[in-house]
């Protein structure tokens, strides 16, 4: 139920959304998840969150399922609405 980043024309909003996306991307890489296709149409946002979609090209590198500090992120990735 969100919009892709390409639909935003407010530079301040885009800056905030990119910062949120960068933080999520860092967490994803920390647990070994590589998205593989980052571009503005794969960054969705709503009033509640900023999320990535289209994981068709994703891969795992050195995935550590015991990394408990990332459980919230993992739950979000598994249960996100596309």
PDB file of N, CA, C and O in Angstrom:
ATOM      1  N   UNK A   1       0.816  -1.196   0.000  1.00  0.00           N
ATOM      2  CA  UNK A   1       0.000   0.000   0.000  1.00  0.00           C
ATOM      3  C   UNK A   1       0.858   1.259   0.000  1.00  0.00           C
ATOM      4  O   UNK A   1       0.412   2.310   0.407  1.00  0.00           O
ATOM      5  N   UNK A   2       2.096   1.149  -0.431  1.00  0.00           N
ATOM      6  CA  UNK A   2       2.994   2.294  -0.446  1.00  0.00           C
ATOM      7  C   UNK A   2       3.216   2.807  -1.845  1.00  0.00           C
ATOM      8  O   UNK A   2       2.631   2.340  -2.814  1.00  0.00           O
ATOM      9  N   UNK A   3       4.103   3.781  -1.951  1.00  0.00           N
ATOM     10  CA  UNK A   3       4.480   4.378  -3.230  1.00  0.00           C
ATOM     11  C   UNK A   3       5.969   4.127  -3.437  1.00  0.00           C
ATOM     12  O   UNK A   3       6.717   4.029  -2.485  1.00  0.00           O
ATOM     13  N   UNK A   4       6.392   4.055  -4.715  1.00  0.00           N
ATOM     14  CA  UNK A   4       7.822   3.899  -4.926  1.00  0.00           C
ATOM     15  C   UNK A   4       8.503   5.260  -4.871  1.00  0.00           C
ATOM     16  O   UNK A   4       7.881   6.297  -5.056  1.00  0.00           O
ATOM     17  N   UNK A   5       9.779   5.246  -4.575  1.00  0.00           N
ATOM     18  CA  UNK A   5      10.548   6.467  -4.350  1.00  0.00           C
ATOM     19  C   UNK A   5      10.506   7.403  -5.549  1.00  0.00           C
ATOM     20  O   UNK A   5      10.582   8.614  -5.401  1.00  0.00           O
ATOM     21  N   UNK A   6      10.348   6.868  -6.742  1.00  0.00           N
ATOM     22  CA  UNK A   6      10.305   7.690  -7.936  1.00  0.00           C
ATOM     23  C   UNK A   6       9.093   8.597  -8.011  1.00  0.00           C
ATOM     24  O   UNK A   6       9.059   9.531  -8.803  1.00  0.00           O
ATOM     25  N   UNK A   7       8.078   8.357  -7.191  1.00  0.00           N
ATOM     26  CA  UNK A   7       6.876   9.184  -7.205  1.00  0.00           C
ATOM     27  C   UNK A   7       6.990  10.416  -6.319  1.00  0.00           C
ATOM     28  O   UNK A   7       6.143  11.298  -6.379  1.00  0.00           O
ATOM     29  N   UNK A   8       8.006  10.494  -5.507  1.00  0.00           N
ATOM     30  CA  UNK A   8       8.174  11.645  -4.620  1.00  0.00           C
ATOM     31  C   UNK A   8       8.900  12.770  -5.350  1.00  0.00           C
ATOM     32  O   UNK A   8       9.877  12.540  -6.047  1.00  0.00           O
ATOM     33  N   UNK A   9       8.409  13.985  -5.172  1.00  0.00           N
ATOM     34  CA  UNK A   9       9.063  15.150  -5.772  1.00  0.00           C
ATOM     35  C   UNK A   9       9.596  16.104  -4.718  1.00  0.00           C
ATOM     36  O   UNK A   9      10.223  17.095  -5.043  1.00  0.00           O
ATOM     37  N   UNK A  10       9.388  15.791  -3.456  1.00  0.00           N
ATOM     38  CA  UNK A  10       9.845  16.644  -2.359  1.00  0.00           C
ATOM     39  C   UNK A  10      11.261  16.224  -1.971  1.00  0.00           C
ATOM     40  O   UNK A  10      11.477  15.129  -1.455  1.00  0.00           O
ATOM     41  N   UNK A  11      12.236  17.093  -2.215  1.00  0.00           N
ATOM     42  CA  UNK A  11      13.644  16.737  -1.983  1.00  0.00           C
ATOM     43  C   UNK A  11      13.914  16.417  -0.516  1.00  0.00           C
ATOM     44  O   UNK A  11      14.708  15.530  -0.207  1.00  0.00           O
ATOM     45  N   UNK A  12      13.247  17.110   0.398  1.00  0.00           N
ATOM     46  CA  UNK A  12      13.416  16.814   1.823  1.00  0.00           C
ATOM     47  C   UNK A  12      12.895  15.431   2.166  1.00  0.00           C
ATOM     48  O   UNK A  12      13.522  14.686   2.920  1.00  0.00           O
ATOM     49  N   UNK A  13      11.735  15.069   1.598  1.00  0.00           N
ATOM     50  CA  UNK A  13      11.159  13.745   1.824  1.00  0.00           C
ATOM     51  C   UNK A  13      12.069  12.666   1.235  1.00  0.00           C
ATOM     52  O   UNK A  13      12.295  11.630   1.850  1.00  0.00           O
ATOM     53  N   UNK A  14      12.590  12.910   0.052  1.00  0.00           N
ATOM     54  CA  UNK A  14      13.487  11.944  -0.587  1.00  0.00           C
ATOM     55  C   UNK A  14      14.728  11.719   0.274  1.00  0.00           C
ATOM     56  O   UNK A  14      15.171  10.586   0.461  1.00  0.00           O
ATOM     57  N   UNK A  15      15.283  12.791   0.835  1.00  0.00           N
ATOM     58  CA  UNK A  15      16.482  12.666   1.679  1.00  0.00           C
ATOM     59  C   UNK A  15      16.194  11.796   2.900  1.00  0.00           C
ATOM     60  O   UNK A  15      16.999  10.929   3.261  1.00  0.00           O
ATOM     61  N   UNK A  16      15.054  12.002   3.545  1.00  0.00           N
ATOM     62  CA  UNK A  16      14.683  11.201   4.720  1.00  0.00           C
ATOM     63  C   UNK A  16      14.482   9.743   4.319  1.00  0.00           C
ATOM     64  O   UNK A  16      14.961   8.822   4.996  1.00  0.00           O
ATOM     65  N   UNK A  17      13.793   9.515   3.216  1.00  0.00           N
ATOM     66  CA  UNK A  17      13.540   8.145   2.757  1.00  0.00           C
ATOM     67  C   UNK A  17      14.832   7.420   2.394  1.00  0.00           C
ATOM     68  O   UNK A  17      15.001   6.244   2.712  1.00  0.00           O
ATOM     69  N   UNK A  18      15.758   8.122   1.760  1.00  0.00           N
ATOM     70  CA  UNK A  18      17.036   7.498   1.415  1.00  0.00           C
ATOM     71  C   UNK A  18      17.858   7.177   2.654  1.00  0.00           C
ATOM     72  O   UNK A  18      18.545   6.148   2.695  1.00  0.00           O
ATOM     73  N   UNK A  19      17.783   8.030   3.668  1.00  0.00           N
ATOM     74  CA  UNK A  19      18.487   7.744   4.924  1.00  0.00           C
ATOM     75  C   UNK A  19      17.913   6.480   5.560  1.00  0.00           C
ATOM     76  O   UNK A  19      18.654   5.606   6.012  1.00  0.00           O
ATOM     77  N   UNK A  20      16.579   6.369   5.602  1.00  0.00           N
ATOM     78  CA  UNK A  20      15.944   5.170   6.161  1.00  0.00           C
ATOM     79  C   UNK A  20      16.315   3.936   5.341  1.00  0.00           C
ATOM     80  O   UNK A  20      16.605   2.872   5.905  1.00  0.00           O
ATOM     81  N   UNK A  21      16.310   4.075   4.021  1.00  0.00           N
ATOM     82  CA  UNK A  21      16.670   2.944   3.158  1.00  0.00           C
ATOM     83  C   UNK A  21      18.121   2.535   3.384  1.00  0.00           C
ATOM     84  O   UNK A  21      18.436   1.342   3.430  1.00  0.00           O
ATOM     85  N   UNK A  22      19.009   3.512   3.530  1.00  0.00           N
ATOM     86  CA  UNK A  22      20.426   3.215   3.776  1.00  0.00           C
ATOM     87  C   UNK A  22      20.589   2.433   5.080  1.00  0.00           C
ATOM     88  O   UNK A  22      21.333   1.448   5.121  1.00  0.00           O
ATOM     89  N   UNK A  23      19.866   2.838   6.126  1.00  0.00           N
ATOM     90  CA  UNK A  23      19.966   2.139   7.412  1.00  0.00           C
ATOM     91  C   UNK A  23      19.483   0.702   7.288  1.00  0.00           C
ATOM     92  O   UNK A  23      20.094  -0.217   7.838  1.00  0.00           O
ATOM     93  N   UNK A  24      18.400   0.482   6.554  1.00  0.00           N
ATOM     94  CA  UNK A  24      17.913  -0.883   6.340  1.00  0.00           C
ATOM     95  C   UNK A  24      18.905  -1.695   5.522  1.00  0.00           C
ATOM     96  O   UNK A  24      19.141  -2.868   5.794  1.00  0.00           O
ATOM     97  N   UNK A  25      19.478  -1.065   4.504  1.00  0.00           N
ATOM     98  CA  UNK A  25      20.445  -1.758   3.654  1.00  0.00           C
ATOM     99  C   UNK A  25      21.680  -2.183   4.444  1.00  0.00           C
ATOM    100  O   UNK A  25      22.185  -3.302   4.273  1.00  0.00           O
ATOM    101  N   UNK A  26      22.145  -1.341   5.339  1.00  0.00           N
ATOM    102  CA  UNK A  26      23.288  -1.686   6.193  1.00  0.00           C
ATOM    103  C   UNK A  26      22.954  -2.891   7.061  1.00  0.00           C
ATOM    104  O   UNK A  26      23.751  -3.824   7.182  1.00  0.00           O
ATOM    105  N   UNK A  27      21.755  -2.889   7.663  1.00  0.00           N
ATOM    106  CA  UNK A  27      21.342  -4.034   8.482  1.00  0.00           C
ATOM    107  C   UNK A  27      21.244  -5.305   7.644  1.00  0.00           C
ATOM    108  O   UNK A  27      21.667  -6.378   8.074  1.00  0.00           O
ATOM    109  N   UNK A  28      20.694  -5.188   6.449  1.00  0.00           N
ATOM    110  CA  UNK A  28      20.594  -6.355   5.576  1.00  0.00           C
ATOM    111  C   UNK A  28      21.971  -6.906   5.258  1.00  0.00           C
ATOM    112  O   UNK A  28      22.195  -8.120   5.325  1.00  0.00           O
ATOM    113  N   UNK A  29      22.904  -6.044   4.927  1.00  0.00           N
ATOM    114  CA  UNK A  29      24.263  -6.494   4.609  1.00  0.00           C
ATOM    115  C   UNK A  29      24.961  -7.069   5.833  1.00  0.00           C
ATOM    116  O   UNK A  29      25.733  -8.023   5.716  1.00  0.00           O
ATOM    117  N   UNK A  30      24.668  -6.518   7.011  1.00  0.00           N
ATOM    118  CA  UNK A  30      25.269  -7.041   8.243  1.00  0.00           C
ATOM    119  C   UNK A  30      24.870  -8.491   8.506  1.00  0.00           C
ATOM    120  O   UNK A  30      25.639  -9.243   9.100  1.00  0.00           O
ATOM    121  N   UNK A  31      23.664  -8.880   8.090  1.00  0.00           N
ATOM    122  CA  UNK A  31      23.248 -10.269   8.296  1.00  0.00           C
ATOM    123  C   UNK A  31      23.533 -11.132   7.066  1.00  0.00           C
ATOM    124  O   UNK A  31      23.178 -12.296   7.025  1.00  0.00           O
ATOM    125  N   UNK A  32      24.148 -10.533   6.048  1.00  0.00           N
ATOM    126  CA  UNK A  32      24.536 -11.296   4.878  1.00  0.00           C
ATOM    127  C   UNK A  32      23.522 -11.316   3.756  1.00  0.00           C
ATOM    128  O   UNK A  32      23.681 -12.066   2.797  1.00  0.00           O
ATOM    129  N   UNK A  33      22.466 -10.512   3.845  1.00  0.00           N
ATOM    130  CA  UNK A  33      21.468 -10.467   2.785  1.00  0.00           C
ATOM    131  C   UNK A  33      21.834  -9.382   1.784  1.00  0.00           C
ATOM    132  O   UNK A  33      21.976  -8.218   2.139  1.00  0.00           O
ATOM    133  N   UNK A  34      22.009  -9.773   0.537  1.00  0.00           N
ATOM    134  CA  UNK A  34      22.329  -8.852  -0.542  1.00  0.00           C
ATOM    135  C   UNK A  34      21.092  -8.743  -1.432  1.00  0.00           C
ATOM    136  O   UNK A  34      20.624  -9.746  -1.975  1.00  0.00           O
ATOM    137  N   UNK A  35      20.543  -7.535  -1.576  1.00  0.00           N
ATOM    138  CA  UNK A  35      19.314  -7.340  -2.347  1.00  0.00           C
ATOM    139  C   UNK A  35      19.542  -7.648  -3.826  1.00  0.00           C
ATOM    140  O   UNK A  35      18.782  -8.382  -4.442  1.00  0.00           O
ATOM    141  N   UNK A  36      20.545  -7.066  -4.432  1.00  0.00           N
ATOM    142  CA  UNK A  36      20.911  -7.375  -5.799  1.00  0.00           C
ATOM    143  C   UNK A  36      20.236  -6.540  -6.879  1.00  0.00           C
ATOM    144  O   UNK A  36      20.564  -6.681  -8.059  1.00  0.00           O
ATOM    145  N   UNK A  37      19.300  -5.660  -6.507  1.00  0.00           N
ATOM    146  CA  UNK A  37      18.606  -4.863  -7.525  1.00  0.00           C
ATOM    147  C   UNK A  37      18.055  -3.575  -6.909  1.00  0.00           C
ATOM    148  O   UNK A  37      16.875  -3.269  -7.033  1.00  0.00           O
ATOM    149  N   UNK A  38      18.925  -2.801  -6.276  1.00  0.00           N
ATOM    150  CA  UNK A  38      18.486  -1.566  -5.625  1.00  0.00           C
ATOM    151  C   UNK A  38      18.340  -0.458  -6.671  1.00  0.00           C
ATOM    152  O   UNK A  38      19.285  -0.151  -7.393  1.00  0.00           O
ATOM    153  N   UNK A  39      17.157   0.070  -6.776  1.00  0.00           N
ATOM    154  CA  UNK A  39      16.896   1.298  -7.533  1.00  0.00           C
ATOM    155  C   UNK A  39      15.597   1.896  -7.015  1.00  0.00           C
ATOM    156  O   UNK A  39      14.895   1.287  -6.212  1.00  0.00           O
ATOM    157  N   UNK A  40      15.280   3.112  -7.456  1.00  0.00           N
ATOM    158  CA  UNK A  40      14.187   3.864  -6.831  1.00  0.00           C
ATOM    159  C   UNK A  40      12.840   3.154  -6.899  1.00  0.00           C
ATOM    160  O   UNK A  40      12.008   3.328  -6.012  1.00  0.00           O
ATOM    161  N   UNK A  41      12.588   2.340  -7.907  1.00  0.00           N
ATOM    162  CA  UNK A  41      11.299   1.640  -7.990  1.00  0.00           C
ATOM    163  C   UNK A  41      11.199   0.478  -7.003  1.00  0.00           C
ATOM    164  O   UNK A  41      10.105  -0.034  -6.770  1.00  0.00           O
ATOM    165  N   UNK A  42      12.323   0.044  -6.432  1.00  0.00           N
ATOM    166  CA  UNK A  42      12.305  -1.041  -5.459  1.00  0.00           C
ATOM    167  C   UNK A  42      12.389  -0.538  -4.024  1.00  0.00           C
ATOM    168  O   UNK A  42      12.575  -1.328  -3.103  1.00  0.00           O
ATOM    169  N   UNK A  43      12.273   0.760  -3.836  1.00  0.00           N
ATOM    170  CA  UNK A  43      12.199   1.342  -2.493  1.00  0.00           C
ATOM    171  C   UNK A  43      10.790   1.907  -2.341  1.00  0.00           C
ATOM    172  O   UNK A  43      10.416   2.869  -3.002  1.00  0.00           O
ATOM    173  N   UNK A  44      10.000   1.253  -1.513  1.00  0.00           N
ATOM    174  CA  UNK A  44       8.610   1.663  -1.293  1.00  0.00           C
ATOM    175  C   UNK A  44       8.503   2.393   0.040  1.00  0.00           C
ATOM    176  O   UNK A  44       9.240   2.092   0.977  1.00  0.00           O
ATOM    177  N   UNK A  45       7.578   3.328   0.117  1.00  0.00           N
ATOM    178  CA  UNK A  45       7.392   4.048   1.372  1.00  0.00           C
ATOM    179  C   UNK A  45       5.926   4.364   1.604  1.00  0.00           C
ATOM    180  O   UNK A  45       5.122   4.414   0.688  1.00  0.00           O
ATOM    181  N   UNK A  46       5.622   4.503   2.873  1.00  0.00           N
ATOM    182  CA  UNK A  46       4.299   4.939   3.317  1.00  0.00           C
ATOM    183  C   UNK A  46       4.527   5.800   4.549  1.00  0.00           C
ATOM    184  O   UNK A  46       5.668   6.068   4.923  1.00  0.00           O
ATOM    185  N   UNK A  47       3.457   6.218   5.184  1.00  0.00           N
ATOM    186  CA  UNK A  47       3.600   7.007   6.413  1.00  0.00           C
ATOM    187  C   UNK A  47       4.251   6.193   7.529  1.00  0.00           C
ATOM    188  O   UNK A  47       4.869   6.750   8.422  1.00  0.00           O
ATOM    189  N   UNK A  48       4.127   4.863   7.466  1.00  0.00           N
ATOM    190  CA  UNK A  48       4.624   4.000   8.537  1.00  0.00           C
ATOM    191  C   UNK A  48       6.047   3.509   8.330  1.00  0.00           C
ATOM    192  O   UNK A  48       6.760   3.258   9.292  1.00  0.00           O
ATOM    193  N   UNK A  49       6.476   3.310   7.075  1.00  0.00           N
ATOM    194  CA  UNK A  49       7.779   2.666   6.884  1.00  0.00           C
ATOM    195  C   UNK A  49       8.348   2.906   5.489  1.00  0.00           C
ATOM    196  O   UNK A  49       7.651   3.338   4.578  1.00  0.00           O
ATOM    197  N   UNK A  50       9.618   2.590   5.366  1.00  0.00           N
ATOM    198  CA  UNK A  50      10.320   2.547   4.088  1.00  0.00           C
ATOM    199  C   UNK A  50      10.809   1.116   3.924  1.00  0.00           C
ATOM    200  O   UNK A  50      11.437   0.570   4.826  1.00  0.00           O
ATOM    201  N   UNK A  51      10.504   0.486   2.797  1.00  0.00           N
ATOM    202  CA  UNK A  51      10.807  -0.926   2.604  1.00  0.00           C
ATOM    203  C   UNK A  51      11.369  -1.179   1.213  1.00  0.00           C
ATOM    204  O   UNK A  51      11.099  -0.432   0.278  1.00  0.00           O
ATOM    205  N   UNK A  52      12.105  -2.274   1.094  1.00  0.00           N
ATOM    206  CA  UNK A  52      12.574  -2.743  -0.205  1.00  0.00           C
ATOM    207  C   UNK A  52      11.618  -3.814  -0.706  1.00  0.00           C
ATOM    208  O   UNK A  52      11.060  -4.579   0.075  1.00  0.00           O
ATOM    209  N   UNK A  53      11.443  -3.884  -2.016  1.00  0.00           N
ATOM    210  CA  UNK A  53      10.673  -4.958  -2.639  1.00  0.00           C
ATOM    211  C   UNK A  53      11.551  -5.589  -3.714  1.00  0.00           C
ATOM    212  O   UNK A  53      12.644  -5.118  -3.990  1.00  0.00           O
ATOM    213  N   UNK A  54      11.047  -6.630  -4.338  1.00  0.00           N
ATOM    214  CA  UNK A  54      11.690  -7.301  -5.464  1.00  0.00           C
ATOM    215  C   UNK A  54      13.026  -7.929  -5.069  1.00  0.00           C
ATOM    216  O   UNK A  54      14.097  -7.452  -5.405  1.00  0.00           O
ATOM    217  N   UNK A  55      12.922  -9.029  -4.361  1.00  0.00           N
ATOM    218  CA  UNK A  55      14.104  -9.757  -3.893  1.00  0.00           C
ATOM    219  C   UNK A  55      14.504 -10.888  -4.848  1.00  0.00           C
ATOM    220  O   UNK A  55      15.234 -11.791  -4.468  1.00  0.00           O
ATOM    221  N   UNK A  56      14.054 -10.825  -6.098  1.00  0.00           N
ATOM    222  CA  UNK A  56      14.349 -11.898  -7.055  1.00  0.00           C
ATOM    223  C   UNK A  56      15.840 -12.112  -7.279  1.00  0.00           C
ATOM    224  O   UNK A  56      16.271 -13.223  -7.557  1.00  0.00           O
ATOM    225  N   UNK A  57      16.632 -11.049  -7.200  1.00  0.00           N
ATOM    226  CA  UNK A  57      18.080 -11.156  -7.426  1.00  0.00           C
ATOM    227  C   UNK A  57      18.878 -11.204  -6.128  1.00  0.00           C
ATOM    228  O   UNK A  57      20.089 -11.033  -6.144  1.00  0.00           O
ATOM    229  N   UNK A  58      18.212 -11.427  -5.015  1.00  0.00           N
ATOM    230  CA  UNK A  58      18.909 -11.389  -3.725  1.00  0.00           C
ATOM    231  C   UNK A  58      19.697 -12.670  -3.477  1.00  0.00           C
ATOM    232  O   UNK A  58      19.452 -13.700  -4.098  1.00  0.00           O
ATOM    233  N   UNK A  59      20.655 -12.552  -2.559  1.00  0.00           N
ATOM    234  CA  UNK A  59      21.456 -13.706  -2.171  1.00  0.00           C
ATOM    235  C   UNK A  59      21.919 -13.516  -0.732  1.00  0.00           C
ATOM    236  O   UNK A  59      21.843 -12.427  -0.180  1.00  0.00           O
ATOM    237  N   UNK A  60      22.373 -14.612  -0.126  1.00  0.00           N
ATOM    238  CA  UNK A  60      22.894 -14.577   1.234  1.00  0.00           C
ATOM    239  C   UNK A  60      24.391 -14.840   1.211  1.00  0.00           C
ATOM    240  O   UNK A  60      24.855 -15.739   0.528  1.00  0.00           O
ATOM    241  N   UNK A  61      25.128 -14.059   1.966  1.00  0.00           N
ATOM    242  CA  UNK A  61      26.556 -14.271   2.136  1.00  0.00           C
ATOM    243  C   UNK A  61      26.851 -14.345   3.629  1.00  0.00           C
ATOM    244  O   UNK A  61      26.508 -13.426   4.368  1.00  0.00           O
ATOM    245  N   UNK A  62      27.422 -15.417   4.086  1.00  0.00           N
ATOM    246  CA  UNK A  62      27.785 -15.562   5.499  1.00  0.00           C
ATOM    247  C   UNK A  62      26.603 -15.311   6.426  1.00  0.00           C
ATOM    248  O   UNK A  62      26.725 -14.641   7.436  1.00  0.00           O
ATOM    249  N   UNK A  63      25.442 -15.849   6.084  1.00  0.00           N
ATOM    250  CA  UNK A  63      24.238 -15.637   6.888  1.00  0.00           C
ATOM    251  C   UNK A  63      24.393 -16.267   8.263  1.00  0.00           C
ATOM    252  O   UNK A  63      24.813 -17.404   8.391  1.00  0.00           O
ATOM    253  N   UNK A  64      24.077 -15.513   9.295  1.00  0.00           N
ATOM    254  CA  UNK A  64      24.173 -15.981  10.677  1.00  0.00           C
ATOM    255  C   UNK A  64      22.783 -15.959  11.312  1.00  0.00           C
ATOM    256  O   UNK A  64      22.321 -14.921  11.772  1.00  0.00           O
ATOM    257  N   UNK A  65      22.086 -17.100  11.347  1.00  0.00           N
ATOM    258  CA  UNK A  65      20.722 -17.119  11.900  1.00  0.00           C
ATOM    259  C   UNK A  65      20.673 -16.846  13.397  1.00  0.00           C
ATOM    260  O   UNK A  65      19.611 -16.593  13.945  1.00  0.00           O
ATOM    261  N   UNK A  66      21.816 -16.869  14.087  1.00  0.00           N
ATOM    262  CA  UNK A  66      21.833 -16.601  15.522  1.00  0.00           C
ATOM    263  C   UNK A  66      22.049 -15.127  15.854  1.00  0.00           C
ATOM    264  O   UNK A  66      22.187 -14.764  17.014  1.00  0.00           O
ATOM    265  N   UNK A  67      22.048 -14.276  14.871  1.00  0.00           N
ATOM    266  CA  UNK A  67      22.280 -12.843  15.098  1.00  0.00           C
ATOM    267  C   UNK A  67      20.999 -12.220  15.643  1.00  0.00           C
ATOM    268  O   UNK A  67      20.205 -11.629  14.933  1.00  0.00           O
ATOM    269  N   UNK A  68      20.804 -12.350  16.949  1.00  0.00           N
ATOM    270  CA  UNK A  68      19.540 -11.955  17.567  1.00  0.00           C
ATOM    271  C   UNK A  68      19.238 -10.471  17.456  1.00  0.00           C
ATOM    272  O   UNK A  68      18.080 -10.079  17.446  1.00  0.00           O
ATOM    273  N   UNK A  69      20.266  -9.629  17.311  1.00  0.00           N
ATOM    274  CA  UNK A  69      19.973  -8.202  17.215  1.00  0.00           C
ATOM    275  C   UNK A  69      19.279  -7.852  15.904  1.00  0.00           C
ATOM    276  O   UNK A  69      18.760  -6.766  15.746  1.00  0.00           O
ATOM    277  N   UNK A  70      19.208  -8.813  14.967  1.00  0.00           N
ATOM    278  CA  UNK A  70      18.549  -8.559  13.689  1.00  0.00           C
ATOM    279  C   UNK A  70      17.205  -9.274  13.554  1.00  0.00           C
ATOM    280  O   UNK A  70      16.629  -9.282  12.480  1.00  0.00           O
ATOM    281  N   UNK A  71      16.700  -9.855  14.626  1.00  0.00           N
ATOM    282  CA  UNK A  71      15.439 -10.585  14.528  1.00  0.00           C
ATOM    283  C   UNK A  71      14.290  -9.694  14.066  1.00  0.00           C
ATOM    284  O   UNK A  71      13.443 -10.123  13.284  1.00  0.00           O
ATOM    285  N   UNK A  72      14.255  -8.466  14.533  1.00  0.00           N
ATOM    286  CA  UNK A  72      13.193  -7.561  14.115  1.00  0.00           C
ATOM    287  C   UNK A  72      13.253  -7.323  12.612  1.00  0.00           C
ATOM    288  O   UNK A  72      12.233  -7.357  11.926  1.00  0.00           O
ATOM    289  N   UNK A  73      14.444  -7.103  12.083  1.00  0.00           N
ATOM    290  CA  UNK A  73      14.596  -6.901  10.648  1.00  0.00           C
ATOM    291  C   UNK A  73      14.173  -8.152   9.884  1.00  0.00           C
ATOM    292  O   UNK A  73      13.447  -8.069   8.897  1.00  0.00           O
ATOM    293  N   UNK A  74      14.590  -9.306  10.350  1.00  0.00           N
ATOM    294  CA  UNK A  74      14.227 -10.544   9.666  1.00  0.00           C
ATOM    295  C   UNK A  74      12.717 -10.746   9.650  1.00  0.00           C
ATOM    296  O   UNK A  74      12.146 -11.112   8.627  1.00  0.00           O
ATOM    297  N   UNK A  75      12.062 -10.500  10.781  1.00  0.00           N
ATOM    298  CA  UNK A  75      10.605 -10.623  10.830  1.00  0.00           C
ATOM    299  C   UNK A  75       9.965  -9.663   9.844  1.00  0.00           C
ATOM    300  O   UNK A  75       9.012 -10.002   9.153  1.00  0.00           O
ATOM    301  N   UNK A  76      10.502  -8.460   9.768  1.00  0.00           N
ATOM    302  CA  UNK A  76       9.959  -7.465   8.843  1.00  0.00           C
ATOM    303  C   UNK A  76      10.127  -7.934   7.398  1.00  0.00           C
ATOM    304  O   UNK A  76       9.201  -7.840   6.598  1.00  0.00           O
ATOM    305  N   UNK A  77      11.286  -8.462   7.054  1.00  0.00           N
ATOM    306  CA  UNK A  77      11.527  -8.914   5.688  1.00  0.00           C
ATOM    307  C   UNK A  77      10.637 -10.084   5.323  1.00  0.00           C
ATOM    308  O   UNK A  77      10.137 -10.168   4.212  1.00  0.00           O
ATOM    309  N   UNK A  78      10.419 -10.979   6.267  1.00  0.00           N
ATOM    310  CA  UNK A  78       9.623 -12.162   6.003  1.00  0.00           C
ATOM    311  C   UNK A  78       8.143 -11.822   5.862  1.00  0.00           C
ATOM    312  O   UNK A  78       7.437 -12.345   5.013  1.00  0.00           O
ATOM    313  N   UNK A  79       7.655 -10.907   6.705  1.00  0.00           N
ATOM    314  CA  UNK A  79       6.229 -10.609   6.752  1.00  0.00           C
ATOM    315  C   UNK A  79       5.835  -9.314   6.078  1.00  0.00           C
ATOM    316  O   UNK A  79       4.700  -8.894   6.170  1.00  0.00           O
ATOM    317  N   UNK A  80       6.753  -8.670   5.361  1.00  0.00           N
ATOM    318  CA  UNK A  80       6.402  -7.392   4.728  1.00  0.00           C
ATOM    319  C   UNK A  80       5.342  -7.584   3.663  1.00  0.00           C
ATOM    320  O   UNK A  80       5.248  -8.632   3.066  1.00  0.00           O
ATOM    321  N   UNK A  81       4.575  -6.569   3.450  1.00  0.00           N
ATOM    322  CA  UNK A  81       3.529  -6.593   2.422  1.00  0.00           C
ATOM    323  C   UNK A  81       4.103  -5.971   1.166  1.00  0.00           C
ATOM    324  O   UNK A  81       4.593  -4.868   1.179  1.00  0.00           O
ATOM    325  N   UNK A  82       4.038  -6.684   0.070  1.00  0.00           N
ATOM    326  CA  UNK A  82       4.563  -6.165  -1.214  1.00  0.00           C
ATOM    327  C   UNK A  82       3.428  -5.676  -2.056  1.00  0.00           C
ATOM    328  O   UNK A  82       2.559  -6.229  -2.447  1.00  0.00           O
TER     329      UNK A  82
END
